[in-house]
Amino acid sequence: MHALSHGSTSTPTTIAVPPALSLPVIEAAFPRRLHPYWPKLQRETRAWLLEKRLMTPEKVEEYADGLCYTDLMAGYYLGAPDEVLQAIADYSAWFFVWDDRHDRDIVHGRPDAWRRLKDLLHSALDRPGDHLGHQDPVVAGLADSVRRLNAFLPDTWNARFARHFHAVIEAYDREFHNRTEGIVPTVEEYLELRRLTFAHWIWTDLLEPSAGYELPDAVRKNPAYRKPALLSQEFAAWYNDLCSLPKEIAGNEVHNLGISLVTHEGMTLEEAIADIRRRVEECISEFLDAEQEALRFADRLDDGTVGGKETSAAVRACVGNMRNWFSSVYWFHHESGRYRVDSWDDRSTPPYVDNATEGEK
C-alpha cells in the first residue's frame, strides 16, 4: 500500500507500507490531512528542542525532521489555533525524549537517577514556574510545556491534565520496575498499564484546547463521547505495539502486547502478531459505529441555546480529531525513523538517543 507523505521535505514522497502492517480500511476510509501550520510547526519545534537542550545540535540536525514528531500532531489536532498546536507539538516532542531517557536509565541501570527524575517531574507538573530554569533539560522542558498548555483553558482543565499526567509518570515508574526485574505483565495488567504509558487521557484532554472549549464533565464522561475517544487511543497504542515489536524484542523489552501474549497466553510470535492485528481492526470497526453515536450525541446537545450550540460544535470538533488520530498514527509509524530498526547499526540502540553510559544528567 502507498500514500503520498509530506514527510520532512516540501516534496511529497511515496511511502510503502509492509503487507503485514497495512490496513486498507485506514488508507481508504480515513483520509490523511495536515494542519496548514505544519511547515512552521516543524521548524519551531526543532528550534525548541535545541533551545531546551533536549537533543544535541548534531542529533537535531540529523534526526529531528525524520522522526516526524510534528507530523503526528499536525495530523491529529486539526483546527487548533497555531499557538495551541505549537505547544502540543513541543510537549509531544518532549514526551518522546522523556520516553527515550526512561529507556536509557533502564538499559544503563540508573534507578537512582530515574527516581530523582520522577519526583522532579511530579513537582514540575504542579509548579511549572519553579522549574523553568532547572539544570535537567527534561525537567525544564516539561515545565515550559505545562506552563504554555495551562494558558489556554480554565484552571479546572489544568487540574485535570495534571491529574492525568501524574498517573502517567507513576505508570512509567511501574514499567521501570517491571523492565528492571524482567517482569512481563499479564495481558490484562499490560492493557491497563498501557492506557497510562501511552497517555490515553492526556491526548484526549488536548482535544479541548484544540477546539478552544472545555467540555463539561457530563459531556466528557458520557459513554457516547468517551467510547470513541478510548477506541482512537487503543488503536494507536496497539498499532504501535504491532509496529514496534521488532524494536522492543531487540531491546529486551517486556512491555508490548505481543510479548505478553507470547509469555502468558502461550502463543507463538506469529499468533501474537495476528491477535494484535485483530484487536487493531476491531478498534477501527467499533470506532466507525461509535463515531456516529457521538455525532448524534452532539446533535442532541444543540438545544437552541448559545451554550448548547457551542458545546455541540466542540464535541463535533473533538470527534473529528479522534478520527484524524487513526490516519496520523498509521502514517507516522511508516514515515518516522523511530521504528526503522533494520537501518540501525545496533538494533537495540536507537541512533537518535543520548546513549551515554557514564554519569547522570
PDB file of C-alpha atoms in Angstrom, residues 19-292:
ATOM      1  CA  PRO A  19       1.864  -6.005   3.905  1.00  0.00           C
ATOM      2  CA  ALA A  20       1.918  -7.324   7.487  1.00  0.00           C
ATOM      3  CA  LEU A  21       1.248  -3.808   8.769  1.00  0.00           C
ATOM      4  CA  SER A  22      -1.035  -2.459   6.050  1.00  0.00           C
ATOM      5  CA  LEU A  23      -4.610  -1.556   6.952  1.00  0.00           C
ATOM      6  CA  PRO A  24      -6.549  -0.900   3.742  1.00  0.00           C
ATOM      7  CA  VAL A  25      -9.517   0.455   5.702  1.00  0.00           C
ATOM      8  CA  ILE A  26      -7.356   3.259   7.120  1.00  0.00           C
ATOM      9  CA  GLU A  27      -5.987   4.113   3.698  1.00  0.00           C
ATOM     10  CA  ALA A  28      -9.479   4.113   2.158  1.00  0.00           C
ATOM     11  CA  ALA A  29     -11.784   5.467   4.869  1.00  0.00           C
ATOM     12  CA  PHE A  30      -9.545   7.759   6.947  1.00  0.00           C
ATOM     13  CA  PRO A  31      -8.114  10.419   4.620  1.00  0.00           C
ATOM     14  CA  ARG A  32      -4.937  11.998   5.878  1.00  0.00           C
ATOM     15  CA  ARG A  33      -4.737  15.744   6.334  1.00  0.00           C
ATOM     16  CA  LEU A  34      -2.140  18.006   7.913  1.00  0.00           C
ATOM     17  CA  HIS A  35      -2.706  21.265   9.747  1.00  0.00           C
ATOM     18  CA  PRO A  36      -1.692  24.148   7.449  1.00  0.00           C
ATOM     19  CA  TYR A  37       0.697  25.409  10.144  1.00  0.00           C
ATOM     20  CA  TRP A  38       2.766  22.202   9.847  1.00  0.00           C
ATOM     21  CA  PRO A  39       5.838  23.535   7.948  1.00  0.00           C
ATOM     22  CA  LYS A  40       6.359  26.282  10.520  1.00  0.00           C
ATOM     23  CA  LEU A  41       5.481  23.863  13.330  1.00  0.00           C
ATOM     24  CA  GLN A  42       8.327  21.596  12.281  1.00  0.00           C
ATOM     25  CA  ARG A  43      10.837  24.462  12.240  1.00  0.00           C
ATOM     26  CA  GLU A  44       9.694  25.870  15.572  1.00  0.00           C
ATOM     27  CA  THR A  45       9.750  22.518  17.375  1.00  0.00           C
ATOM     28  CA  ARG A  46      13.219  21.812  16.018  1.00  0.00           C
ATOM     29  CA  ALA A  47      14.335  25.188  17.417  1.00  0.00           C
ATOM     30  CA  TRP A  48      12.620  24.451  20.744  1.00  0.00           C
ATOM     31  CA  LEU A  49      14.422  21.108  21.094  1.00  0.00           C
ATOM     32  CA  LEU A  50      17.698  22.963  20.616  1.00  0.00           C
ATOM     33  CA  GLU A  51      16.814  25.837  22.939  1.00  0.00           C
ATOM     34  CA  LYS A  52      15.759  23.458  25.714  1.00  0.00           C
ATOM     35  CA  ARG A  53      18.796  21.183  25.143  1.00  0.00           C
ATOM     36  CA  LEU A  54      16.535  18.166  24.749  1.00  0.00           C
ATOM     37  CA  MET A  55      18.593  16.878  21.818  1.00  0.00           C
ATOM     38  CA  THR A  56      22.136  17.757  20.828  1.00  0.00           C
ATOM     39  CA  PRO A  57      22.563  20.016  17.789  1.00  0.00           C
ATOM     40  CA  GLU A  58      24.028  17.085  15.858  1.00  0.00           C
ATOM     41  CA  LYS A  59      21.079  14.815  16.599  1.00  0.00           C
ATOM     42  CA  VAL A  60      18.557  17.562  15.864  1.00  0.00           C
ATOM     43  CA  GLU A  61      20.234  18.188  12.527  1.00  0.00           C
ATOM     44  CA  GLU A  62      20.419  14.524  11.572  1.00  0.00           C
ATOM     45  CA  TYR A  63      17.248  13.045  13.055  1.00  0.00           C
ATOM     46  CA  ALA A  64      14.636  15.559  14.238  1.00  0.00           C
ATOM     47  CA  ASP A  65      12.759  16.028  10.967  1.00  0.00           C
ATOM     48  CA  GLY A  66      12.947  12.344  10.063  1.00  0.00           C
ATOM     49  CA  LEU A  67      11.419  11.309  13.382  1.00  0.00           C
ATOM     50  CA  CYS A  68       8.234  13.105  12.229  1.00  0.00           C
ATOM     51  CA  TYR A  69       7.057  14.051  15.722  1.00  0.00           C
ATOM     52  CA  THR A  70       5.454  17.256  14.441  1.00  0.00           C
ATOM     53  CA  ASP A  71       3.773  15.411  11.572  1.00  0.00           C
ATOM     54  CA  LEU A  72       2.000  13.206  14.117  1.00  0.00           C
ATOM     55  CA  MET A  73       0.484  16.156  15.979  1.00  0.00           C
ATOM     56  CA  ALA A  74      -0.234  18.182  12.823  1.00  0.00           C
ATOM     57  CA  GLY A  75      -2.261  15.255  11.537  1.00  0.00           C
ATOM     58  CA  TYR A  76      -4.247  14.950  14.759  1.00  0.00           C
ATOM     59  CA  TYR A  77      -5.227  18.325  16.150  1.00  0.00           C
ATOM     60  CA  LEU A  78      -6.669  19.919  13.027  1.00  0.00           C
ATOM     61  CA  GLY A  79      -8.469  23.189  13.599  1.00  0.00           C
ATOM     62  CA  ALA A  80      -6.304  24.053  16.605  1.00  0.00           C
ATOM     63  CA  PRO A  81      -5.025  27.644  16.788  1.00  0.00           C
ATOM     64  CA  ASP A  82      -1.385  27.779  15.717  1.00  0.00           C
ATOM     65  CA  GLU A  83      -0.226  28.663  19.243  1.00  0.00           C
ATOM     66  CA  VAL A  84      -2.085  25.690  20.712  1.00  0.00           C
ATOM     67  CA  LEU A  85      -0.738  23.269  18.118  1.00  0.00           C
ATOM     68  CA  GLN A  86       2.798  24.544  18.722  1.00  0.00           C
ATOM     69  CA  ALA A  87       2.512  23.978  22.469  1.00  0.00           C
ATOM     70  CA  ILE A  88       1.093  20.481  21.902  1.00  0.00           C
ATOM     71  CA  ALA A  89       3.781  19.579  19.370  1.00  0.00           C
ATOM     72  CA  ASP A  90       6.583  20.730  21.659  1.00  0.00           C
ATOM     73  CA  TYR A  91       5.064  18.769  24.526  1.00  0.00           C
ATOM     74  CA  SER A  92       4.777  15.707  22.296  1.00  0.00           C
ATOM     75  CA  ALA A  93       8.426  16.008  21.229  1.00  0.00           C
ATOM     76  CA  TRP A  94       9.348  16.352  24.914  1.00  0.00           C
ATOM     77  CA  PHE A  95       7.331  13.186  25.644  1.00  0.00           C
ATOM     78  CA  PHE A  96       9.327  11.167  23.106  1.00  0.00           C
ATOM     79  CA  VAL A  97      12.611  12.480  24.555  1.00  0.00           C
ATOM     80  CA  TRP A  98      11.438  11.606  28.074  1.00  0.00           C
ATOM     81  CA  ASP A  99      10.442   8.130  26.898  1.00  0.00           C
ATOM     82  CA  ASP A 100      13.946   7.645  25.490  1.00  0.00           C
ATOM     83  CA  ARG A 101      15.529   8.906  28.719  1.00  0.00           C
ATOM     84  CA  HIS A 102      13.424   6.440  30.699  1.00  0.00           C
ATOM     85  CA  ASP A 103      14.591   3.658  28.381  1.00  0.00           C
ATOM     86  CA  ARG A 104      18.273   4.588  28.702  1.00  0.00           C
ATOM     87  CA  ASP A 105      18.026   4.810  32.502  1.00  0.00           C
ATOM     88  CA  ILE A 106      16.760   1.217  32.457  1.00  0.00           C
ATOM     89  CA  VAL A 107      19.315  -0.019  29.918  1.00  0.00           C
ATOM     90  CA  HIS A 108      22.223   1.526  31.828  1.00  0.00           C
ATOM     91  CA  GLY A 109      20.953   0.567  35.294  1.00  0.00           C
ATOM     92  CA  ARG A 110      20.318   4.046  36.755  1.00  0.00           C
ATOM     93  CA  PRO A 111      17.452   3.546  39.232  1.00  0.00           C
ATOM     94  CA  ASP A 112      18.528   6.414  41.497  1.00  0.00           C
ATOM     95  CA  ALA A 113      18.656   8.817  38.558  1.00  0.00           C
ATOM     96  CA  TRP A 114      15.211   7.658  37.433  1.00  0.00           C
ATOM     97  CA  ARG A 115      13.684   8.105  40.886  1.00  0.00           C
ATOM     98  CA  ARG A 116      15.070  11.646  41.136  1.00  0.00           C
ATOM     99  CA  LEU A 117      13.734  12.476  37.698  1.00  0.00           C
ATOM    100  CA  LYS A 118      10.311  11.020  38.506  1.00  0.00           C
ATOM    101  CA  ASP A 119       9.996  13.137  41.639  1.00  0.00           C
ATOM    102  CA  LEU A 120      11.143  16.267  39.811  1.00  0.00           C
ATOM    103  CA  LEU A 121       8.611  15.715  37.038  1.00  0.00           C
ATOM    104  CA  HIS A 122       5.792  15.480  39.579  1.00  0.00           C
ATOM    105  CA  SER A 123       6.990  18.800  41.049  1.00  0.00           C
ATOM    106  CA  ALA A 124       7.355  20.478  37.648  1.00  0.00           C
ATOM    107  CA  LEU A 125       3.836  19.396  36.730  1.00  0.00           C
ATOM    108  CA  ASP A 126       2.376  21.013  39.854  1.00  0.00           C
ATOM    109  CA  ARG A 127       4.628  24.105  39.905  1.00  0.00           C
ATOM    110  CA  PRO A 128       5.971  24.641  36.378  1.00  0.00           C
ATOM    111  CA  GLY A 129       7.056  28.214  37.085  1.00  0.00           C
ATOM    112  CA  ASP A 130       9.542  26.982  39.702  1.00  0.00           C
ATOM    113  CA  HIS A 131      11.289  24.613  37.272  1.00  0.00           C
ATOM    114  CA  LEU A 132      11.680  26.601  34.062  1.00  0.00           C
ATOM    115  CA  GLY A 133      15.405  27.036  34.646  1.00  0.00           C
ATOM    116  CA  HIS A 134      16.132  23.568  36.005  1.00  0.00           C
ATOM    117  CA  GLN A 135      19.528  22.179  35.027  1.00  0.00           C
ATOM    118  CA  ASP A 136      17.981  18.932  33.786  1.00  0.00           C
ATOM    119  CA  PRO A 137      16.559  19.667  30.305  1.00  0.00           C
ATOM    120  CA  VAL A 138      13.834  17.039  30.706  1.00  0.00           C
ATOM    121  CA  VAL A 139      12.528  18.758  33.848  1.00  0.00           C
ATOM    122  CA  ALA A 140      12.770  22.258  32.370  1.00  0.00           C
ATOM    123  CA  GLY A 141      11.177  21.078  29.116  1.00  0.00           C
ATOM    124  CA  LEU A 142       8.137  19.678  30.909  1.00  0.00           C
ATOM    125  CA  ALA A 143       7.813  22.852  32.974  1.00  0.00           C
ATOM    126  CA  ASP A 144       7.822  25.009  29.842  1.00  0.00           C
ATOM    127  CA  SER A 145       5.293  22.755  28.095  1.00  0.00           C
ATOM    128  CA  VAL A 146       2.901  22.657  31.035  1.00  0.00           C
ATOM    129  CA  ARG A 147       3.132  26.415  31.590  1.00  0.00           C
ATOM    130  CA  ARG A 148       2.135  27.019  27.977  1.00  0.00           C
ATOM    131  CA  LEU A 149      -0.626  24.398  27.883  1.00  0.00           C
ATOM    132  CA  ASN A 150      -2.108  25.807  31.091  1.00  0.00           C
ATOM    133  CA  ALA A 151      -2.691  29.180  29.384  1.00  0.00           C
ATOM    134  CA  PHE A 152      -5.462  28.046  27.043  1.00  0.00           C
ATOM    135  CA  LEU A 153      -8.335  26.815  29.230  1.00  0.00           C
ATOM    136  CA  PRO A 154      -9.580  27.349  32.810  1.00  0.00           C
ATOM    137  CA  ASP A 155      -7.894  26.010  35.928  1.00  0.00           C
ATOM    138  CA  THR A 156     -10.327  23.099  36.044  1.00  0.00           C
ATOM    139  CA  TRP A 157      -8.866  21.775  32.769  1.00  0.00           C
ATOM    140  CA  ASN A 158      -5.326  22.408  34.039  1.00  0.00           C
ATOM    141  CA  ALA A 159      -6.004  20.414  37.203  1.00  0.00           C
ATOM    142  CA  ARG A 160      -7.447  17.520  35.202  1.00  0.00           C
ATOM    143  CA  PHE A 161      -4.465  17.482  32.809  1.00  0.00           C
ATOM    144  CA  ALA A 162      -2.075  17.451  35.790  1.00  0.00           C
ATOM    145  CA  ARG A 163      -4.006  14.661  37.497  1.00  0.00           C
ATOM    146  CA  HIS A 164      -3.897  12.562  34.343  1.00  0.00           C
ATOM    147  CA  PHE A 165      -0.198  13.169  33.800  1.00  0.00           C
ATOM    148  CA  HIS A 166       0.735  12.386  37.401  1.00  0.00           C
ATOM    149  CA  ALA A 167      -0.790   8.957  36.728  1.00  0.00           C
ATOM    150  CA  VAL A 168       1.311   8.615  33.553  1.00  0.00           C
ATOM    151  CA  ILE A 169       4.523   9.348  35.472  1.00  0.00           C
ATOM    152  CA  GLU A 170       3.654   6.690  38.051  1.00  0.00           C
ATOM    153  CA  ALA A 171       2.875   4.209  35.265  1.00  0.00           C
ATOM    154  CA  TYR A 172       6.321   4.834  33.806  1.00  0.00           C
ATOM    155  CA  ASP A 173       7.710   4.027  37.245  1.00  0.00           C
ATOM    156  CA  ARG A 174       5.851   0.695  37.250  1.00  0.00           C
ATOM    157  CA  GLU A 175       7.248  -0.014  33.796  1.00  0.00           C
ATOM    158  CA  PHE A 176      10.737   0.823  35.088  1.00  0.00           C
ATOM    159  CA  HIS A 177      10.312  -1.736  37.861  1.00  0.00           C
ATOM    160  CA  ASN A 178       8.952  -4.410  35.505  1.00  0.00           C
ATOM    161  CA  ARG A 179      11.745  -3.978  32.992  1.00  0.00           C
ATOM    162  CA  THR A 180      14.442  -3.855  35.662  1.00  0.00           C
ATOM    163  CA  GLU A 181      13.114  -7.058  37.243  1.00  0.00           C
ATOM    164  CA  GLY A 182      12.306  -8.761  33.928  1.00  0.00           C
ATOM    165  CA  ILE A 183       8.600  -8.975  34.767  1.00  0.00           C
ATOM    166  CA  VAL A 184       6.305  -9.423  31.769  1.00  0.00           C
ATOM    167  CA  PRO A 185       2.817  -8.235  32.799  1.00  0.00           C
ATOM    168  CA  THR A 186      -0.186 -10.428  32.057  1.00  0.00           C
ATOM    169  CA  VAL A 187      -2.348  -9.340  29.145  1.00  0.00           C
ATOM    170  CA  GLU A 188      -4.910  -7.639  31.407  1.00  0.00           C
ATOM    171  CA  GLU A 189      -2.200  -5.986  33.518  1.00  0.00           C
ATOM    172  CA  TYR A 190      -0.498  -4.803  30.365  1.00  0.00           C
ATOM    173  CA  LEU A 191      -3.659  -3.343  28.796  1.00  0.00           C
ATOM    174  CA  GLU A 192      -4.381  -1.379  31.974  1.00  0.00           C
ATOM    175  CA  LEU A 193      -0.814  -0.105  32.218  1.00  0.00           C
ATOM    176  CA  ARG A 194      -0.660   0.702  28.504  1.00  0.00           C
ATOM    177  CA  ARG A 195      -3.591   3.102  28.754  1.00  0.00           C
ATOM    178  CA  LEU A 196      -1.399   5.111  31.103  1.00  0.00           C
ATOM    179  CA  THR A 197       2.041   4.765  29.497  1.00  0.00           C
ATOM    180  CA  PHE A 198       0.528   5.709  26.139  1.00  0.00           C
ATOM    181  CA  ALA A 199      -1.223   8.616  27.937  1.00  0.00           C
ATOM    182  CA  HIS A 200      -4.676   7.914  26.516  1.00  0.00           C
ATOM    183  CA  TRP A 201      -6.409  10.601  28.545  1.00  0.00           C
ATOM    184  CA  ILE A 202      -3.688  13.214  28.007  1.00  0.00           C
ATOM    185  CA  TRP A 203      -4.062  13.178  24.214  1.00  0.00           C
ATOM    186  CA  THR A 204      -7.835  13.155  24.677  1.00  0.00           C
ATOM    187  CA  ASP A 205      -7.674  16.127  27.082  1.00  0.00           C
ATOM    188  CA  LEU A 206      -5.701  18.065  24.464  1.00  0.00           C
ATOM    189  CA  LEU A 207      -8.602  17.829  22.030  1.00  0.00           C
ATOM    190  CA  GLU A 208     -10.301  20.526  24.108  1.00  0.00           C
ATOM    191  CA  PRO A 209      -7.778  23.399  23.834  1.00  0.00           C
ATOM    192  CA  SER A 210      -7.576  22.461  20.142  1.00  0.00           C
ATOM    193  CA  ALA A 211     -11.311  23.098  19.953  1.00  0.00           C
ATOM    194  CA  GLY A 212     -10.976  26.178  22.180  1.00  0.00           C
ATOM    195  CA  TYR A 213     -13.532  24.826  24.619  1.00  0.00           C
ATOM    196  CA  GLU A 214     -13.503  22.939  27.914  1.00  0.00           C
ATOM    197  CA  LEU A 215     -16.148  20.241  27.783  1.00  0.00           C
ATOM    198  CA  PRO A 216     -18.419  19.873  30.834  1.00  0.00           C
ATOM    199  CA  ASP A 217     -17.825  16.720  32.873  1.00  0.00           C
ATOM    200  CA  ALA A 218     -21.272  15.395  31.968  1.00  0.00           C
ATOM    201  CA  VAL A 219     -20.352  15.572  28.292  1.00  0.00           C
ATOM    202  CA  ARG A 220     -16.788  14.260  28.636  1.00  0.00           C
ATOM    203  CA  LYS A 221     -17.862  11.305  30.740  1.00  0.00           C
ATOM    204  CA  ASN A 222     -20.875  10.412  28.628  1.00  0.00           C
ATOM    205  CA  PRO A 223     -20.302   6.991  27.013  1.00  0.00           C
ATOM    206  CA  ALA A 224     -21.226   8.442  23.626  1.00  0.00           C
ATOM    207  CA  TYR A 225     -18.139  10.690  23.843  1.00  0.00           C
ATOM    208  CA  ARG A 226     -15.857   8.515  25.936  1.00  0.00           C
ATOM    209  CA  LYS A 227     -16.138   5.367  23.795  1.00  0.00           C
ATOM    210  CA  PRO A 228     -14.776   6.783  20.506  1.00  0.00           C
ATOM    211  CA  ALA A 229     -12.106   8.653  22.476  1.00  0.00           C
ATOM    212  CA  LEU A 230     -10.906   5.417  24.074  1.00  0.00           C
ATOM    213  CA  LEU A 231     -11.083   3.465  20.804  1.00  0.00           C
ATOM    214  CA  SER A 232      -8.957   6.018  18.994  1.00  0.00           C
ATOM    215  CA  GLN A 233      -6.284   5.733  21.661  1.00  0.00           C
ATOM    216  CA  GLU A 234      -6.468   1.935  21.923  1.00  0.00           C
ATOM    217  CA  PHE A 235      -5.967   1.721  18.165  1.00  0.00           C
ATOM    218  CA  ALA A 236      -2.904   3.939  18.431  1.00  0.00           C
ATOM    219  CA  ALA A 237      -1.366   2.024  21.337  1.00  0.00           C
ATOM    220  CA  TRP A 238      -1.925  -1.427  19.825  1.00  0.00           C
ATOM    221  CA  TYR A 239      -0.835  -0.418  16.337  1.00  0.00           C
ATOM    222  CA  ASN A 240       2.296   1.000  17.956  1.00  0.00           C
ATOM    223  CA  ASP A 241       2.839  -2.372  19.637  1.00  0.00           C
ATOM    224  CA  LEU A 242       2.474  -4.099  16.289  1.00  0.00           C
ATOM    225  CA  CYS A 243       4.972  -1.798  14.574  1.00  0.00           C
ATOM    226  CA  SER A 244       7.466  -1.532  17.434  1.00  0.00           C
ATOM    227  CA  LEU A 245       7.581  -5.245  18.299  1.00  0.00           C
ATOM    228  CA  PRO A 246      10.893  -5.869  16.433  1.00  0.00           C
ATOM    229  CA  LYS A 247      12.452  -2.819  18.101  1.00  0.00           C
ATOM    230  CA  GLU A 248      11.300  -3.927  21.543  1.00  0.00           C
ATOM    231  CA  ILE A 249      12.330  -7.561  21.141  1.00  0.00           C
ATOM    232  CA  ALA A 250      15.784  -6.331  20.070  1.00  0.00           C
ATOM    233  CA  GLY A 251      15.933  -4.143  23.176  1.00  0.00           C
ATOM    234  CA  ASN A 252      14.882  -6.941  25.581  1.00  0.00           C
ATOM    235  CA  GLU A 253      11.641  -5.102  26.336  1.00  0.00           C
ATOM    236  CA  VAL A 254       8.864  -6.637  28.432  1.00  0.00           C
ATOM    237  CA  HIS A 255       6.134  -4.089  27.645  1.00  0.00           C
ATOM    238  CA  ASN A 256       4.389  -4.970  24.419  1.00  0.00           C
ATOM    239  CA  LEU A 257       1.055  -6.677  23.922  1.00  0.00           C
ATOM    240  CA  GLY A 258       2.748  -9.243  21.693  1.00  0.00           C
ATOM    241  CA  ILE A 259       5.295 -10.107  24.377  1.00  0.00           C
ATOM    242  CA  SER A 260       2.533 -10.536  26.989  1.00  0.00           C
ATOM    243  CA  LEU A 261       0.544 -12.773  24.616  1.00  0.00           C
ATOM    244  CA  VAL A 262       3.565 -14.986  23.942  1.00  0.00           C
ATOM    245  CA  THR A 263       4.601 -15.170  27.605  1.00  0.00           C
ATOM    246  CA  HIS A 264       1.239 -15.629  29.300  1.00  0.00           C
ATOM    247  CA  GLU A 265      -1.135 -16.963  26.631  1.00  0.00           C
ATOM    248  CA  GLY A 266       1.258 -19.495  25.104  1.00  0.00           C
ATOM    249  CA  MET A 267       1.049 -18.011  21.631  1.00  0.00           C
ATOM    250  CA  THR A 268       3.754 -18.196  19.013  1.00  0.00           C
ATOM    251  CA  LEU A 269       5.101 -14.848  17.839  1.00  0.00           C
ATOM    252  CA  GLU A 270       3.116 -15.219  14.614  1.00  0.00           C
ATOM    253  CA  GLU A 271      -0.097 -15.927  16.556  1.00  0.00           C
ATOM    254  CA  ALA A 272       0.529 -12.930  18.812  1.00  0.00           C
ATOM    255  CA  ILE A 273       1.024 -10.647  15.814  1.00  0.00           C
ATOM    256  CA  ALA A 274      -2.243 -11.932  14.316  1.00  0.00           C
ATOM    257  CA  ASP A 275      -4.027 -11.317  17.627  1.00  0.00           C
ATOM    258  CA  ILE A 276      -2.783  -7.727  17.873  1.00  0.00           C
ATOM    259  CA  ARG A 277      -3.821  -7.099  14.295  1.00  0.00           C
ATOM    260  CA  ARG A 278      -7.303  -8.480  15.049  1.00  0.00           C
ATOM    261  CA  ARG A 279      -7.618  -6.130  18.029  1.00  0.00           C
ATOM    262  CA  VAL A 280      -6.481  -3.196  15.900  1.00  0.00           C
ATOM    263  CA  GLU A 281      -9.033  -3.976  13.188  1.00  0.00           C
ATOM    264  CA  GLU A 282     -11.804  -4.350  15.766  1.00  0.00           C
ATOM    265  CA  CYS A 283     -10.924  -0.904  17.152  1.00  0.00           C
ATOM    266  CA  ILE A 284     -11.424   0.581  13.707  1.00  0.00           C
ATOM    267  CA  SER A 285     -14.787  -1.047  13.059  1.00  0.00           C
ATOM    268  CA  GLU A 286     -16.052  -0.249  16.563  1.00  0.00           C
ATOM    269  CA  PHE A 287     -14.911   3.345  16.192  1.00  0.00           C
ATOM    270  CA  LEU A 288     -16.885   3.792  12.986  1.00  0.00           C
ATOM    271  CA  ASP A 289     -20.058   2.861  14.892  1.00  0.00           C
ATOM    272  CA  ALA A 290     -19.131   4.875  17.998  1.00  0.00           C
ATOM    273  CA  GLU A 291     -18.301   7.907  15.861  1.00  0.00           C
ATOM    274  CA  GLN A 292     -21.858   8.013  14.516  1.00  0.00           C
TER     275      GLN A 292
END
